[in-house]
Amino acid sequence: ATYTMVDQETCIACGACGATAPEIFDYNDEGIAFSILDANTGITEVSEDLEEDLEDAFDGCPTDSIKLAAEPFANIPVTAG
Ligand code: F3S
């Protein structure tokens, strides 16, 4: 299982992730990315058909702001902005 969320403290709004994985990432009014799967809470498992896009987005983020985990990010407070 894979879970994902964006570290909005380090995201520089480069815009790569939403282009690479539009079914996973979108941007708030300031261009900062968030996961649309679960309002960037990282508690919703990424479906298998999206995992390749997710990996590409992970590899393509210039600030390593896309976080991946095998378990839900249940205890990390981040908002979708
Ligand atoms: Fe931000 Fe990285 Fe996406 S900098 S806009 S999380 S590719």
Tab-separated table of N, CA, C and O and ligand atoms in Angstrom:
chain	number	residue	atom	x	y	z
A	1	ALA	N	0.840	-1.189	0.000
A	1	ALA	CA	0.000	0.000	0.000
A	1	ALA	C	0.880	1.245	0.000
A	1	ALA	O	1.955	1.242	0.568
A	2	THR	N	0.411	2.280	-0.644
A	2	THR	CA	1.143	3.541	-0.665
A	2	THR	C	0.211	4.682	-0.291
A	2	THR	O	-0.935	4.733	-0.741
A	3	TYR	N	0.722	5.563	0.533
A	3	TYR	CA	0.001	6.771	0.919
A	3	TYR	C	0.878	7.961	0.558
A	3	TYR	O	2.103	7.860	0.572
A	4	THR	N	0.242	9.077	0.240
A	4	THR	CA	1.028	10.234	-0.153
A	4	THR	C	0.428	11.522	0.379
A	4	THR	O	-0.788	11.607	0.629
A	5	MET	N	1.286	12.491	0.547
A	5	MET	CA	0.858	13.838	0.879
A	5	MET	C	1.977	14.792	0.476
A	5	MET	O	3.104	14.377	0.250
A	6	VAL	N	1.639	16.075	0.371
A	6	VAL	CA	2.637	17.085	0.016
A	6	VAL	C	3.058	17.835	1.274
A	6	VAL	O	2.212	18.256	2.068
A	7	ASP	N	4.359	17.995	1.454
A	7	ASP	CA	4.854	18.876	2.507
A	7	ASP	C	4.742	20.305	1.993
A	7	ASP	O	5.549	20.754	1.179
A	8	GLN	N	3.707	21.000	2.453
A	8	GLN	CA	3.422	22.331	1.921
A	8	GLN	C	4.393	23.385	2.447
A	8	GLN	O	4.411	24.510	1.948
A	9	GLU	N	5.187	23.035	3.436
A	9	GLU	CA	6.209	23.959	3.931
A	9	GLU	C	7.368	24.062	2.949
A	9	GLU	O	8.048	25.085	2.882
A	10	THR	N	7.610	23.001	2.198
A	10	THR	CA	8.763	22.997	1.294
A	10	THR	C	8.369	23.077	-0.172
A	10	THR	O	9.211	23.361	-1.019
A	11	CYS	N	7.103	22.838	-0.494
A	11	CYS	CA	6.637	22.961	-1.884
A	11	CYS	C	6.852	24.389	-2.358
A	11	CYS	O	6.492	25.346	-1.677
A	12	ILE	N	7.441	24.539	-3.545
A	12	ILE	CA	7.699	25.868	-4.097
A	12	ILE	C	6.747	26.196	-5.243
A	12	ILE	O	6.997	27.080	-6.047
A	13	ALA	N	5.650	25.438	-5.314
A	13	ALA	CA	4.635	25.688	-6.337
A	13	ALA	C	5.196	25.583	-7.748
A	13	ALA	O	4.840	26.368	-8.617
A	14	CYS	N	6.061	24.616	-7.945
A	14	CYS	CA	6.674	24.479	-9.273
A	14	CYS	C	5.686	23.949	-10.298
A	14	CYS	O	5.836	24.169	-11.490
A	15	GLY	N	4.686	23.220	-9.819
A	15	GLY	CA	3.630	22.790	-10.725
A	15	GLY	C	3.859	21.483	-11.455
A	15	GLY	O	3.058	21.098	-12.304
A	16	ALA	N	4.916	20.794	-11.135
A	16	ALA	CA	5.221	19.558	-11.854
A	16	ALA	C	4.292	18.405	-11.485
A	16	ALA	O	3.859	17.634	-12.344
A	17	CYS	N	3.978	18.293	-10.212
A	17	CYS	CA	3.268	17.086	-9.763
A	17	CYS	C	1.863	16.972	-10.347
A	17	CYS	O	1.440	15.894	-10.750
A	18	GLY	N	1.149	18.096	-10.410
A	18	GLY	CA	-0.196	18.039	-10.957
A	18	GLY	C	-0.228	17.755	-12.449
A	18	GLY	O	-1.201	17.228	-12.971
A	19	ALA	N	0.864	18.142	-13.120
A	19	ALA	CA	0.965	17.834	-14.545
A	19	ALA	C	1.275	16.359	-14.751
A	19	ALA	O	0.776	15.719	-15.670
A	20	THR	N	2.090	15.825	-13.855
A	20	THR	CA	2.499	14.423	-13.961
A	20	THR	C	1.410	13.475	-13.457
A	20	THR	O	1.169	12.426	-14.054
A	21	ALA	N	0.776	13.874	-12.382
A	21	ALA	CA	-0.233	13.008	-11.757
A	21	ALA	C	-1.485	13.818	-11.431
A	21	ALA	O	-1.803	14.068	-10.271
A	22	PRO	N	-2.223	14.217	-12.484
A	22	PRO	CA	-3.387	15.094	-12.272
A	22	PRO	C	-4.524	14.447	-11.486
A	22	PRO	O	-5.396	15.153	-10.981
A	23	GLU	N	-4.506	13.134	-11.378
A	23	GLU	CA	-5.549	12.474	-10.602
A	23	GLU	C	-5.190	12.385	-9.122
A	23	GLU	O	-5.988	11.928	-8.307
A	24	ILE	N	-3.973	12.836	-8.803
A	24	ILE	CA	-3.547	12.790	-7.411
A	24	ILE	C	-3.316	14.185	-6.840
A	24	ILE	O	-3.695	14.457	-5.707
A	25	PHE	N	-2.691	15.079	-7.638
A	25	PHE	CA	-2.283	16.370	-7.100
A	25	PHE	C	-2.964	17.545	-7.798
A	25	PHE	O	-3.150	17.553	-9.010
A	26	ASP	N	-3.321	18.527	-6.996
A	26	ASP	CA	-3.835	19.798	-7.499
A	26	ASP	C	-3.193	20.897	-6.655
A	26	ASP	O	-2.400	20.611	-5.770
A	27	TYR	N	-3.542	22.142	-6.929
A	27	TYR	CA	-2.877	23.260	-6.262
A	27	TYR	C	-3.893	24.167	-5.597
A	27	TYR	O	-4.997	24.357	-6.111
A	28	ASN	N	-3.475	24.761	-4.487
A	28	ASN	CA	-4.350	25.740	-3.849
A	28	ASN	C	-4.182	27.106	-4.533
A	28	ASN	O	-3.489	27.217	-5.544
A	29	ASP	N	-4.806	28.136	-3.981
A	29	ASP	CA	-4.798	29.449	-4.624
A	29	ASP	C	-3.392	30.016	-4.778
A	29	ASP	O	-3.150	30.878	-5.625
A	30	GLU	N	-2.485	29.551	-3.943
A	30	GLU	CA	-1.109	30.043	-4.016
A	30	GLU	C	-0.212	29.143	-4.851
A	30	GLU	O	0.999	29.365	-4.937
A	31	GLY	N	-0.816	28.120	-5.450
A	31	GLY	CA	-0.034	27.225	-6.290
A	31	GLY	C	0.656	26.113	-5.538
A	31	GLY	O	1.398	25.317	-6.123
A	32	ILE	N	0.406	26.080	-4.237
A	32	ILE	CA	0.999	25.021	-3.427
A	32	ILE	C	0.193	23.740	-3.623
A	32	ILE	O	-1.041	23.763	-3.629
A	33	ALA	N	0.902	22.651	-3.788
A	33	ALA	CA	0.242	21.392	-4.128
A	33	ALA	C	-0.381	20.713	-2.917
A	33	ALA	O	0.031	20.921	-1.770
A	34	PHE	N	-1.400	19.917	-3.206
A	34	PHE	CA	-1.967	19.042	-2.192
A	34	PHE	C	-2.525	17.799	-2.862
A	34	PHE	O	-2.808	17.806	-4.065
A	35	SER	N	-2.652	16.742	-2.093
A	35	SER	CA	-3.252	15.521	-2.615
A	35	SER	C	-4.766	15.669	-2.618
A	35	SER	O	-5.380	15.971	-1.592
A	36	ILE	N	-5.355	15.428	-3.784
A	36	ILE	CA	-6.815	15.538	-3.883
A	36	ILE	C	-7.498	14.244	-3.431
A	36	ILE	O	-8.724	14.180	-3.329
A	37	LEU	N	-6.702	13.246	-3.131
A	37	LEU	CA	-7.291	11.964	-2.722
A	37	LEU	C	-7.978	12.086	-1.369
A	37	LEU	O	-8.989	11.425	-1.114
A	38	ASP	N	-7.390	12.933	-0.504
A	38	ASP	CA	-7.894	12.999	0.867
A	38	ASP	C	-7.599	14.353	1.513
A	38	ASP	O	-7.307	14.429	2.700
A	39	ALA	N	-7.641	15.430	0.677
A	39	ALA	CA	-7.372	16.781	1.188
A	39	ALA	C	-6.010	16.858	1.866
A	39	ALA	O	-5.828	17.552	2.853
A	40	ASN	N	-5.064	16.118	1.293
A	40	ASN	CA	-3.663	16.136	1.744
A	40	ASN	C	-3.457	15.607	3.158
A	40	ASN	O	-2.476	15.952	3.817
A	41	THR	N	-4.365	14.774	3.613
A	41	THR	CA	-4.162	14.187	4.933
A	41	THR	C	-3.341	12.898	4.859
A	41	THR	O	-2.834	12.429	5.877
A	42	GLY	N	-3.224	12.339	3.670
A	42	GLY	CA	-2.389	11.149	3.529
A	42	GLY	C	-2.950	9.906	4.171
A	42	GLY	O	-2.205	9.007	4.560
A	43	ILE	N	-4.264	9.860	4.263
A	43	ILE	CA	-4.869	8.697	4.926
A	43	ILE	C	-5.567	7.755	3.951
A	43	ILE	O	-6.032	6.683	4.335
A	44	THR	N	-5.624	8.172	2.682
A	44	THR	CA	-6.297	7.346	1.680
A	44	THR	C	-5.265	6.614	0.834
A	44	THR	O	-4.359	7.218	0.274
A	45	GLU	N	-5.417	5.318	0.745
A	45	GLU	CA	-4.488	4.509	-0.026
A	45	GLU	C	-4.550	4.890	-1.504
A	45	GLU	O	-5.633	5.040	-2.076
A	46	VAL	N	-3.369	5.048	-2.111
A	46	VAL	CA	-3.306	5.351	-3.546
A	46	VAL	C	-3.603	4.070	-4.317
A	46	VAL	O	-2.982	3.034	-4.073
A	47	SER	N	-4.546	4.147	-5.231
A	47	SER	CA	-4.926	2.941	-5.957
A	47	SER	C	-3.783	2.510	-6.879
A	47	SER	O	-2.964	3.325	-7.315
A	48	GLU	N	-3.741	1.226	-7.162
A	48	GLU	CA	-2.629	0.661	-7.918
A	48	GLU	C	-2.457	1.304	-9.278
A	48	GLU	O	-1.339	1.502	-9.761
A	49	ASP	N	-3.546	1.656	-9.922
A	49	ASP	CA	-3.437	2.234	-11.261
A	49	ASP	C	-2.855	3.644	-11.247
A	49	ASP	O	-2.521	4.181	-12.294
A	50	LEU	N	-2.738	4.237	-10.066
A	50	LEU	CA	-2.151	5.574	-9.972
A	50	LEU	C	-0.725	5.555	-9.440
A	50	LEU	O	-0.052	6.584	-9.396
A	51	GLU	N	-0.236	4.376	-9.089
A	51	GLU	CA	1.070	4.323	-8.431
A	51	GLU	C	2.213	4.729	-9.350
A	51	GLU	O	3.196	5.315	-8.911
A	52	GLU	N	2.088	4.423	-10.645
A	52	GLU	CA	3.157	4.807	-11.568
A	52	GLU	C	3.230	6.329	-11.695
A	52	GLU	O	4.319	6.920	-11.661
A	53	ASP	N	2.060	6.964	-11.837
A	53	ASP	CA	2.024	8.426	-11.877
A	53	ASP	C	2.600	9.010	-10.596
A	53	ASP	O	3.334	9.999	-10.621
A	54	LEU	N	2.261	8.392	-9.488
A	54	LEU	CA	2.742	8.881	-8.202
A	54	LEU	C	4.268	8.814	-8.127
A	54	LEU	O	4.923	9.755	-7.699
A	55	GLU	N	4.823	7.705	-8.579
A	55	GLU	CA	6.278	7.573	-8.557
A	55	GLU	C	6.949	8.603	-9.449
A	55	GLU	O	7.984	9.182	-9.096
A	56	ASP	N	6.354	8.836	-10.613
A	56	ASP	CA	6.915	9.849	-11.519
A	56	ASP	C	6.862	11.231	-10.873
A	56	ASP	O	7.800	12.016	-10.991
A	57	ALA	N	5.762	11.537	-10.205
A	57	ALA	CA	5.639	12.832	-9.537
A	57	ALA	C	6.640	12.936	-8.389
A	57	ALA	O	7.291	13.971	-8.200
A	58	PHE	N	6.777	11.857	-7.659
A	58	PHE	CA	7.751	11.801	-6.559
A	58	PHE	C	9.160	12.079	-7.090
A	58	PHE	O	9.900	12.907	-6.537
A	59	ASP	N	9.514	11.419	-8.170
A	59	ASP	CA	10.846	11.599	-8.757
A	59	ASP	C	11.023	13.000	-9.333
A	59	ASP	O	12.137	13.525	-9.369
A	60	GLY	N	9.933	13.602	-9.790
A	60	GLY	CA	10.039	14.874	-10.486
A	60	GLY	C	9.970	16.101	-9.602
A	60	GLY	O	10.246	17.212	-10.076
A	61	CYS	N	9.619	15.948	-8.356
A	61	CYS	CA	9.505	17.122	-7.482
A	61	CYS	C	10.901	17.643	-7.130
A	61	CYS	O	11.695	16.916	-6.539
A	62	PRO	N	11.178	18.906	-7.456
A	62	PRO	CA	12.531	19.437	-7.245
A	62	PRO	C	12.879	19.672	-5.785
A	62	PRO	O	14.053	19.849	-5.451
A	63	THR	N	11.883	19.687	-4.918
A	63	THR	CA	12.153	19.973	-3.505
A	63	THR	C	11.861	18.777	-2.601
A	63	THR	O	11.835	18.908	-1.377
A	64	ASP	N	11.623	17.629	-3.214
A	64	ASP	CA	11.298	16.420	-2.451
A	64	ASP	C	10.138	16.644	-1.487
A	64	ASP	O	10.151	16.168	-0.354
A	65	SER	N	9.153	17.388	-1.960
A	65	SER	CA	8.009	17.707	-1.096
A	65	SER	C	6.918	16.657	-1.122
A	65	SER	O	6.019	16.680	-0.281
A	66	ILE	N	6.982	15.769	-2.085
A	66	ILE	CA	5.986	14.701	-2.152
A	66	ILE	C	6.439	13.564	-1.259
A	66	ILE	O	7.499	12.979	-1.468
A	67	LYS	N	5.648	13.314	-0.253
A	67	LYS	CA	5.999	12.296	0.728
A	67	LYS	C	5.233	11.010	0.455
A	67	LYS	O	4.042	11.041	0.129
A	68	LEU	N	5.921	9.905	0.595
A	68	LEU	CA	5.310	8.591	0.410
A	68	LEU	C	5.483	7.785	1.687
A	68	LEU	O	6.480	7.941	2.389
A	69	ALA	N	4.525	6.938	1.950
A	69	ALA	CA	4.647	6.059	3.110
A	69	ALA	C	3.826	4.804	2.875
A	69	ALA	O	2.890	4.787	2.073
A	70	ALA	N	4.196	3.771	3.580
A	70	ALA	CA	3.463	2.513	3.480
A	70	ALA	C	2.269	2.487	4.427
A	70	ALA	O	1.400	1.629	4.330
A	71	GLU	N	2.261	3.451	5.339
A	71	GLU	CA	1.169	3.551	6.305
A	71	GLU	C	0.529	4.921	6.192
A	71	GLU	O	1.154	5.861	5.718
A	72	PRO	N	-0.702	5.077	6.635
A	72	PRO	CA	-1.359	6.387	6.586
A	72	PRO	C	-0.607	7.435	7.400
A	72	PRO	O	-0.067	7.132	8.461
A	73	PHE	N	-0.593	8.662	6.866
A	73	PHE	CA	0.017	9.790	7.580
A	73	PHE	C	-0.981	10.331	8.608
A	73	PHE	O	-1.301	11.510	8.615
A	74	ALA	N	-1.462	9.482	9.466
A	74	ALA	CA	-2.614	9.854	10.287
A	74	ALA	C	-2.314	10.954	11.292
A	74	ALA	O	-3.199	11.712	11.665
A	75	ASN	N	-1.078	11.072	11.711
A	75	ASN	CA	-0.794	11.979	12.822
A	75	ASN	C	-0.025	13.229	12.418
A	75	ASN	O	0.499	13.928	13.256
A	76	ILE	N	0.026	13.499	11.127
A	76	ILE	CA	0.761	14.670	10.663
A	76	ILE	C	-0.230	15.757	10.266
A	76	ILE	O	-0.998	15.589	9.323
A	77	PRO	N	-0.259	16.875	11.006
A	77	PRO	CA	-1.243	17.919	10.721
A	77	PRO	C	-0.829	18.800	9.546
A	77	PRO	O	0.081	19.601	9.653
A	78	VAL	N	-1.480	18.641	8.443
A	78	VAL	CA	-1.225	19.464	7.261
A	78	VAL	C	-2.577	19.784	6.648
A	78	VAL	O	-3.454	18.939	6.605
A	79	THR	N	-2.727	21.005	6.182
A	79	THR	CA	-4.000	21.366	5.559
A	79	THR	C	-3.841	21.507	4.063
A	79	THR	O	-2.745	21.725	3.554
A	80	ALA	N	-4.919	21.419	3.375
A	80	ALA	CA	-4.892	21.546	1.924
A	80	ALA	C	-4.868	23.013	1.516
A	80	ALA	O	-4.754	23.328	0.344
A	81	GLY	N	-4.946	23.891	2.466
A	81	GLY	CA	-4.891	25.318	2.152
A	81	GLY	C	-6.148	25.793	1.492
A	81	GLY	O	-6.094	26.701	0.682
B	1	F3S	FE1	5.321	21.520	-5.115
B	1	F3S	FE2	6.918	19.581	-5.804
B	1	F3S	FE3	4.508	19.653	-6.748
B	1	F3S	S1	7.494	21.706	-5.501
B	1	F3S	S2	4.025	21.818	-6.904
B	1	F3S	S3	5.069	19.385	-4.623
B	1	F3S	S4	6.309	18.995	-7.851
